[in-house]
Tab-separated table of C-alpha atoms in Angstrom:
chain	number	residue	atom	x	y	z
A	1	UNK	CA	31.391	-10.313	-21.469
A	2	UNK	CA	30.438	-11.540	-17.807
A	3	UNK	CA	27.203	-13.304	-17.210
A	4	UNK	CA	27.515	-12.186	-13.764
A	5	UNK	CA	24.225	-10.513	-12.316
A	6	UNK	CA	24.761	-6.885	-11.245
A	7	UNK	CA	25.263	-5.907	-7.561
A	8	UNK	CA	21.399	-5.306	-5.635
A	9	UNK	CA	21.953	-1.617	-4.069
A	10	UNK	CA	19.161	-0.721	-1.782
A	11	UNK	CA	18.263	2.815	-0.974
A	12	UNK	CA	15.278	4.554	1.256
A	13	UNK	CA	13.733	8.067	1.085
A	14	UNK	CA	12.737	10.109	4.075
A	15	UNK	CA	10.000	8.415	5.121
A	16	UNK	CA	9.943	4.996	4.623
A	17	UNK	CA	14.061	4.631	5.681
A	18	UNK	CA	12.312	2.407	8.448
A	19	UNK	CA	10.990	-0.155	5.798
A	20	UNK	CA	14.438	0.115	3.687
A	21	UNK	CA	16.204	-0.835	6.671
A	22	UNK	CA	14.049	-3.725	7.014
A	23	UNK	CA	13.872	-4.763	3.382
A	24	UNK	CA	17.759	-4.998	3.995
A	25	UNK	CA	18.021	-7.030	7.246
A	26	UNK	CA	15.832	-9.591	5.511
A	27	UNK	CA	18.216	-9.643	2.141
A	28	UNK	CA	21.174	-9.697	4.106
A	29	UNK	CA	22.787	-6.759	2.804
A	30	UNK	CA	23.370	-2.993	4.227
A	31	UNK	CA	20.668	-0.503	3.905
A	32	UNK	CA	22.663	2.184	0.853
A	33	UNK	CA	24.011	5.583	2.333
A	34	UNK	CA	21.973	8.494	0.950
A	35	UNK	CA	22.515	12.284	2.063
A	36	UNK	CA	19.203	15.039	1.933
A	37	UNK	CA	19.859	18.174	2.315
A	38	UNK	CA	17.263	21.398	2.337
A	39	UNK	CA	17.453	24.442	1.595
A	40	UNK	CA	16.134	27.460	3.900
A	41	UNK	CA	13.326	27.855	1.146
A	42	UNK	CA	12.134	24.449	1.615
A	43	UNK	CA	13.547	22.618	-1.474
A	44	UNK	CA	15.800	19.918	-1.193
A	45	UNK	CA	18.643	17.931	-3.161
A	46	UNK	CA	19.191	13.850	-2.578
A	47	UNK	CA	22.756	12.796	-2.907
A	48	UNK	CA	24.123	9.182	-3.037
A	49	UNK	CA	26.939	8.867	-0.660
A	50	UNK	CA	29.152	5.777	-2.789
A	51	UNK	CA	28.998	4.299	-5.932
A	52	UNK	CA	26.109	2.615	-7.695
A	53	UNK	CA	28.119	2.514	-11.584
A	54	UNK	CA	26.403	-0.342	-12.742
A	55	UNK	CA	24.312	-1.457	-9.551
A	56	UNK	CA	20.575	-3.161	-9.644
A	57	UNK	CA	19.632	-0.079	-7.517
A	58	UNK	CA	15.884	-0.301	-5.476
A	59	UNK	CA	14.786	3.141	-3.757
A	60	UNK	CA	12.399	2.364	-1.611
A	61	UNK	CA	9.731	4.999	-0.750
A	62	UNK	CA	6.030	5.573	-0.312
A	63	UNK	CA	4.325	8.775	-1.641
A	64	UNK	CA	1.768	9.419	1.038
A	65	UNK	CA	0.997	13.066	1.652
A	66	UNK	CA	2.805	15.511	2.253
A	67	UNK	CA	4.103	15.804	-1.914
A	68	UNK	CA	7.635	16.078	-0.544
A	69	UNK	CA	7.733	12.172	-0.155
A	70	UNK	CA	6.869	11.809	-4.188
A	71	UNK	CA	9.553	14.444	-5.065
A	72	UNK	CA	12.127	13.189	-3.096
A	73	UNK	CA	11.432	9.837	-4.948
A	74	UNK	CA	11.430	11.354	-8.053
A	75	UNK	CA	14.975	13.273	-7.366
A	76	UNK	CA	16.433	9.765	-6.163
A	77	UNK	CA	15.070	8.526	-9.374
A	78	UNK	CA	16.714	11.139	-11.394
A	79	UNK	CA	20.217	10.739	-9.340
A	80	UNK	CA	20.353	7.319	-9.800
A	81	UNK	CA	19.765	7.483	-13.447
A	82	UNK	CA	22.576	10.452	-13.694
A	83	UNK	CA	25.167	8.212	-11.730
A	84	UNK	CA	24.837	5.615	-14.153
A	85	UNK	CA	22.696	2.835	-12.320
A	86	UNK	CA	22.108	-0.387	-14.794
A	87	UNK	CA	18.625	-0.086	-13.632
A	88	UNK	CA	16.311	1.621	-11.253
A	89	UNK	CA	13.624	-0.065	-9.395
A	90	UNK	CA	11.114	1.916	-7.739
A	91	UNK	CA	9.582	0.291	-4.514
A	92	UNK	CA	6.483	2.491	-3.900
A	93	UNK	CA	4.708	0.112	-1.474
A	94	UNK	CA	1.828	2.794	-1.177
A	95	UNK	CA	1.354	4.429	-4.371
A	96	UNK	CA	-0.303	7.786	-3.684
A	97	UNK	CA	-2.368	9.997	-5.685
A	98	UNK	CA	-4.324	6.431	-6.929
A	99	UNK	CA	-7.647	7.681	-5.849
A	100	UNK	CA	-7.737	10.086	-9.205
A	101	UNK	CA	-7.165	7.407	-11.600
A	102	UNK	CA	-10.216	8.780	-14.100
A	103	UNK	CA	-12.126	11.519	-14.995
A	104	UNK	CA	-15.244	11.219	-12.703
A	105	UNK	CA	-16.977	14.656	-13.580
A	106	UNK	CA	-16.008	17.336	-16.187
A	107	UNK	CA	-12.336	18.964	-15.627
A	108	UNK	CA	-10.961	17.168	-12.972
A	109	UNK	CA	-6.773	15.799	-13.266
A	110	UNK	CA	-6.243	12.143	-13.642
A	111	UNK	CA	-3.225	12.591	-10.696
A	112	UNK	CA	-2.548	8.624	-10.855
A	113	UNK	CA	-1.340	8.803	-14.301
A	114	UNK	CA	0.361	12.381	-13.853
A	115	UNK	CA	2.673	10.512	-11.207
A	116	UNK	CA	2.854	7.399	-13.687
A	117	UNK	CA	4.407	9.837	-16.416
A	118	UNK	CA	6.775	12.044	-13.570
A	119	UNK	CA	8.302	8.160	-12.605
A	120	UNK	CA	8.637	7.320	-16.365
A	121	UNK	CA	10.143	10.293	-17.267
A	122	UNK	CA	12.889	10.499	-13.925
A	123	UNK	CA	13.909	7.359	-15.413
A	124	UNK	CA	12.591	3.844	-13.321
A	125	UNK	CA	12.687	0.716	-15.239
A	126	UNK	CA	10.387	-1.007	-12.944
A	127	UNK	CA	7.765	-0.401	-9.987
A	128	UNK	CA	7.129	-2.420	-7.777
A	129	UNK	CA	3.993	-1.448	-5.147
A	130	UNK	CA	1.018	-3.453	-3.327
A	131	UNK	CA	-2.510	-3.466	-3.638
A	132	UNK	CA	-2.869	-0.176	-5.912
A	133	UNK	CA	-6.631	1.555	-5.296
A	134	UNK	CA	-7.399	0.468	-8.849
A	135	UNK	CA	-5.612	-2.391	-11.166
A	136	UNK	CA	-5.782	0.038	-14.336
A	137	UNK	CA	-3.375	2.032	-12.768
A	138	UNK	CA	-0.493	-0.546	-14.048
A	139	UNK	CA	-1.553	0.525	-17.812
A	140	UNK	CA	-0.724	4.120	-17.108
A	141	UNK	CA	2.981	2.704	-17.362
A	142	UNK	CA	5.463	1.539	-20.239
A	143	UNK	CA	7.793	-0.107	-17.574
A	144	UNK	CA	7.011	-3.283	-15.753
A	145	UNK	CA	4.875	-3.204	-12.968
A	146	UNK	CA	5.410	-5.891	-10.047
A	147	UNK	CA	1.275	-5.071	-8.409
A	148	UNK	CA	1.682	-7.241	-5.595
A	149	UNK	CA	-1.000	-8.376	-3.127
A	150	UNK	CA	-1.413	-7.820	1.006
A	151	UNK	CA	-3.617	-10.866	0.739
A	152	UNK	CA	-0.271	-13.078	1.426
A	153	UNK	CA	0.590	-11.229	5.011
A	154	UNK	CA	-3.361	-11.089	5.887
A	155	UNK	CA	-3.898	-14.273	5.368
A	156	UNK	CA	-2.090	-16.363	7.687
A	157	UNK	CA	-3.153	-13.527	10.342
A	158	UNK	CA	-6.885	-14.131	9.824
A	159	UNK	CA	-6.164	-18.050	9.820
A	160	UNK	CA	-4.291	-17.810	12.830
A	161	UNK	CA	-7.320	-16.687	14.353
A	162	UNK	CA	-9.886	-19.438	14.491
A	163	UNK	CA	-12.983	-17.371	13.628
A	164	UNK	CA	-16.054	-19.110	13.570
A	165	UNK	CA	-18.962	-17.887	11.675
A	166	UNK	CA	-16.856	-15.507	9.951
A	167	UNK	CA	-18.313	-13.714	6.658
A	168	UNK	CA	-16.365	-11.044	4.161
A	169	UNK	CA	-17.589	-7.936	3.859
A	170	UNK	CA	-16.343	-4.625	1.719
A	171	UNK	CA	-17.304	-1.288	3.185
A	172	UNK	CA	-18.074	-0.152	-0.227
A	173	UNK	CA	-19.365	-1.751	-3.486
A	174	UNK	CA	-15.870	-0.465	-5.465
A	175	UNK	CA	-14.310	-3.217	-3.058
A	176	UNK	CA	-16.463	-5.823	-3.820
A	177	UNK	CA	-13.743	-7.466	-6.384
A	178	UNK	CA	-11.229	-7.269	-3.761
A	179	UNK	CA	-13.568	-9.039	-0.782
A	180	UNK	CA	-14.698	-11.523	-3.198
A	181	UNK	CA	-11.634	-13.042	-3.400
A	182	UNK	CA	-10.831	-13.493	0.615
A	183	UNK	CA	-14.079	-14.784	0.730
A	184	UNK	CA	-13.548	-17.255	-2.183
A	185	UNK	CA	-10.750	-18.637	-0.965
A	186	UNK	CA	-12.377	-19.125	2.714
A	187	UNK	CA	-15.262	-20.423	1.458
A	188	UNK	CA	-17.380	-18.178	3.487
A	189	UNK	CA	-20.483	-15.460	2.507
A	190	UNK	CA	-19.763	-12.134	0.755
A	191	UNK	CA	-21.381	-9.039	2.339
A	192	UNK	CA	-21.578	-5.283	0.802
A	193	UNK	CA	-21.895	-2.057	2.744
A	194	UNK	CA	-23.892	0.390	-0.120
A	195	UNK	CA	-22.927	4.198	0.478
A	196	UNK	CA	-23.455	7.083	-0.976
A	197	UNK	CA	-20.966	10.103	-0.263
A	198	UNK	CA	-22.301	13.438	0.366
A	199	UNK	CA	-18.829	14.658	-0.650
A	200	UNK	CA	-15.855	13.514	-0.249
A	201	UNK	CA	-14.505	11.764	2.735
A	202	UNK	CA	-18.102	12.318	3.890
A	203	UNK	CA	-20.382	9.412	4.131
A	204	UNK	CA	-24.069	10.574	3.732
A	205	UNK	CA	-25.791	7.482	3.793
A	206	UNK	CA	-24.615	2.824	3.816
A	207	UNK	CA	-26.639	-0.117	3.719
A	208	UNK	CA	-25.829	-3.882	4.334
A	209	UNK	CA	-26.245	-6.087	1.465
A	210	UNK	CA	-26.121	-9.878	3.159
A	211	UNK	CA	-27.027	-11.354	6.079
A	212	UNK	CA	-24.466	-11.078	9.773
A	213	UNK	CA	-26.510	-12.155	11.853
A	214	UNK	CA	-24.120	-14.052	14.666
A	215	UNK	CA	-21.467	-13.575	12.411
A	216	UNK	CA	-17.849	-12.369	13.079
A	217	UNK	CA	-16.950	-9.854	10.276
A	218	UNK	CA	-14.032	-9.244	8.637
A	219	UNK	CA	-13.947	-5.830	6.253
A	220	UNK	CA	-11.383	-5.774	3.323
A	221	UNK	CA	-10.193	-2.504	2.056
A	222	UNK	CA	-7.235	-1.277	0.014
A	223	UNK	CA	-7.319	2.448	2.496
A	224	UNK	CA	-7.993	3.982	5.291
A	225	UNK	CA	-7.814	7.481	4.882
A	226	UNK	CA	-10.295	9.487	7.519
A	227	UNK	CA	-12.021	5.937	8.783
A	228	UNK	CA	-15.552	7.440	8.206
A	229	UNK	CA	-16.586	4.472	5.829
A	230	UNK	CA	-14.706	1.341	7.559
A	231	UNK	CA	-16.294	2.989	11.378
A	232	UNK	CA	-19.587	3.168	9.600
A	233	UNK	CA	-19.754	-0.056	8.372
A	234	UNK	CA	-17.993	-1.546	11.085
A	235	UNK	CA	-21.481	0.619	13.673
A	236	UNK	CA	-23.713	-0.487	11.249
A	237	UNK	CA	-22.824	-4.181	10.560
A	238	UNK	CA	-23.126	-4.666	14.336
A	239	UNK	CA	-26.315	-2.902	14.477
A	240	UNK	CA	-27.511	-5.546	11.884
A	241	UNK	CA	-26.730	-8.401	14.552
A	242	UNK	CA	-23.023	-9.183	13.651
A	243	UNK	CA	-20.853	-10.726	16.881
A	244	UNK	CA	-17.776	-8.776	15.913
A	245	UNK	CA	-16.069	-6.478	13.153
A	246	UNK	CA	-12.401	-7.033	12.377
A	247	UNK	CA	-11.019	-4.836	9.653
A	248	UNK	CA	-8.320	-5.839	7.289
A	249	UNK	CA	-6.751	-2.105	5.026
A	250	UNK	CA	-3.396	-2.290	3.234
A	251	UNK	CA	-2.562	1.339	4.015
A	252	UNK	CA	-2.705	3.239	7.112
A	253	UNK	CA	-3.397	6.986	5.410
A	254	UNK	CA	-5.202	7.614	8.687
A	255	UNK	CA	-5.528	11.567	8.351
A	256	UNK	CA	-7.087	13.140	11.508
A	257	UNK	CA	-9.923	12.518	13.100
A	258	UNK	CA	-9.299	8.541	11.990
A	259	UNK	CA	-7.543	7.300	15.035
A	260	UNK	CA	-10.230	8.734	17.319
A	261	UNK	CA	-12.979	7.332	15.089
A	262	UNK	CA	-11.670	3.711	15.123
A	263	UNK	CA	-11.354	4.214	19.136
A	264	UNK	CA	-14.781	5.252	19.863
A	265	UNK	CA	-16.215	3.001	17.119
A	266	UNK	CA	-17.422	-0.267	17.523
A	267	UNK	CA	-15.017	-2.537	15.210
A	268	UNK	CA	-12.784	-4.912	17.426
A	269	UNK	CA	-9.573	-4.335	15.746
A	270	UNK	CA	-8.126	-3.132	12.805
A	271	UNK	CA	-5.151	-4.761	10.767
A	272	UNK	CA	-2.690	-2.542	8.664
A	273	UNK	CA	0.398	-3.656	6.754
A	274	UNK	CA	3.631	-0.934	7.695
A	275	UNK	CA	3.418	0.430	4.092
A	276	UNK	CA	2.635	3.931	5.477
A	277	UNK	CA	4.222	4.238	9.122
A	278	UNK	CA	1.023	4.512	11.432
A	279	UNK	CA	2.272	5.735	14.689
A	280	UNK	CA	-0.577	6.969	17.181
A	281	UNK	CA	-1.299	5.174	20.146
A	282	UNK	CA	-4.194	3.136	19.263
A	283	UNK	CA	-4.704	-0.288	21.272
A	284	UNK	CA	-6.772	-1.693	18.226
A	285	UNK	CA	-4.340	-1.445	15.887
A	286	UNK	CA	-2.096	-4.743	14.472
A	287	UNK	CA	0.963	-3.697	12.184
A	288	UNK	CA	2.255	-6.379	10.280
A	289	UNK	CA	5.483	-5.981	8.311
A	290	UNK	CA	5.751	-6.112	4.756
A	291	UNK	CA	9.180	-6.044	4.438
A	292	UNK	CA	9.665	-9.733	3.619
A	293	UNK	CA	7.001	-9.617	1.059
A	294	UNK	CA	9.473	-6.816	-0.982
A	295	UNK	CA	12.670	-8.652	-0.272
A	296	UNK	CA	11.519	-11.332	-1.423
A	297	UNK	CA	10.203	-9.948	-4.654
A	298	UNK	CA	13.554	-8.314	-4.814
A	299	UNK	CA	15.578	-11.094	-4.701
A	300	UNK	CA	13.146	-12.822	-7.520
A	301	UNK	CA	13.489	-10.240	-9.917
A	302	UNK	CA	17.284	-9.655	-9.478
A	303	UNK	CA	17.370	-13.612	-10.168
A	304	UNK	CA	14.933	-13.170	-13.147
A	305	UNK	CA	12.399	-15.846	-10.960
A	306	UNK	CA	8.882	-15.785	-11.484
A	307	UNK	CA	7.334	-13.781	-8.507
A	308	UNK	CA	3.479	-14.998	-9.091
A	309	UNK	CA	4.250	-18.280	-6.804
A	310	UNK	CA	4.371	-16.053	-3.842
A	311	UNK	CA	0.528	-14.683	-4.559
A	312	UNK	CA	-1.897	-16.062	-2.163
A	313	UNK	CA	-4.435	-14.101	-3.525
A	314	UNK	CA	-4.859	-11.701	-7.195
């Protein structure tokens, strides 16, 4: 028997081949050749195009709408398995369908654990995804799950620059867990932004919760879907006497009318990580890569090394 650790094969779906090519330029390694074809109806098949007998193989793919992006996945998953992978890892650095993670009212789907079991079933033996809309969601599986944090690439951003004054806020009370900790480890006040949703999406009515008075702001939130709540806050925080709004979100969702929104609102600028590409022209926008975050994590779990060092922020 050989104690030598199986081959690391990366491979990306559809939409995040962007992020799998960058995952792989910071491992050193080429990005795995994968074929998808589709069919005039609109289904598709995912073929890999050499061998991965025995391979550590990683797809790499985030299920933001449309559903095509989580069924690709799930046929990669299913592929791999088939061609007789020694494991498969799947990198879902946005995890989508989070937001229904419990029943909320009578007869609604818990999608978040739906998508748990389709993964489990295709076959994974890991996942490995960043800042998930809620923590339970790692109990809804019965593989590993690497949760790991933006905190560590918004960090040195915010550090880097020099903000006097500056105070936490979340846009909502849900995030108040998450905000506490940025402003625990800056040593700096906690603010909340109280709303109440006519429906949702829709914000009917948000209060501030903490003084900003000649304070720079900087929101925490996990996603930015239509930017009603984060422009909101952002309008009403300055209308409460803050010098400036800065908004930190994991995951650029940003379904129309968001980008306009964040233009005409008053926040400064707005932060995302590249889990989700975010593409429109939008001057207030900073990507930052997360690529080296996942590689990273890769390479610790294909050397069975701890990966917890590497957390800023939990």
């Amino acid at each position: 028997m050989s104690n030598t650790l199986p081959p690391i094969k990366v491979f990306a779906g559809t939409a995040s081949r962007y992020l799998g090519e960058s995952i792989c330029k910071e491992l050193g390694i080429e990005l795995g050749k994968m074929n998808r074809e589709r069919f005039a109806d609109g289904e598709f098949e995912v073929s890999f195009e050499e061998s991965i007998r025995g391979a550590e193989v990683y797809l790499v793919q985030s299920t933001f709408p449309n559903s095509d992006n989580l069924m690709e996945l799930l046929l990669m998953i299913d592929a791999a398995k088939r061609a007789s992978a020694a494991s498969v890892n799947a990198v879902v650095p946005y995890f989508g369908w989070a937001r229904q993670d419990r029943k909320d009212k009578p007869r609604v789907s818990i999608a978040a654990k739906l998508v748990a079991d389709l993964m489990s079933t295709a076959g994974i033996n890991r996942l490995v995804t960043m800042d998930l809309h809620a923590d339970q969601i790692q109990g809804f599986f019965n593989v590993p799950v690497d949760h790991l944090y933006a905190s560590s690439i918004f960090i040195p951003y915010i550090e880097s620059l020099h903000l006097k004054d500056m105070v936490i806020a979340s846009p909502d009370v849900g995030g108040a867990k998450r905000a506490n900790s940025y402003a625990k480890y800056f040593d700096v006040p906690l603010v909340l932004c109280h709303k109440t949703r006519a429906k949702a999406n829709v914000v009917e009515k948000m209060t501030v919760i903490g003084d900003v008075k000649d304070k720079n702001v900087v929101l925490i939130d996990d996603i930015v879907d239509t930017a009603g709540t984060i422009t909101k806050a952002a309008d009403l925080l300055l209308n409460y006497g803050a010098t400036s709004v800065r908004a930190l979100c994991s995951h650029a969702v940003m379904s129309d009318p968001a980008t306009e929104r964040v233009k005409n609102c008053g926040i400064s600028e707005i932060i995302f990580t590249d889990s989700i590409p975010y593409i429109r022209e939008n001057d207030k926008a900073t990507i930052l890569p997360v690529a080296k975050l996942f590689a990273d994590t890769i390479r610790r779990i294909h050397n069975n090394q701890s990966i917890s060092s590497q957390y800023l922020l939990k």
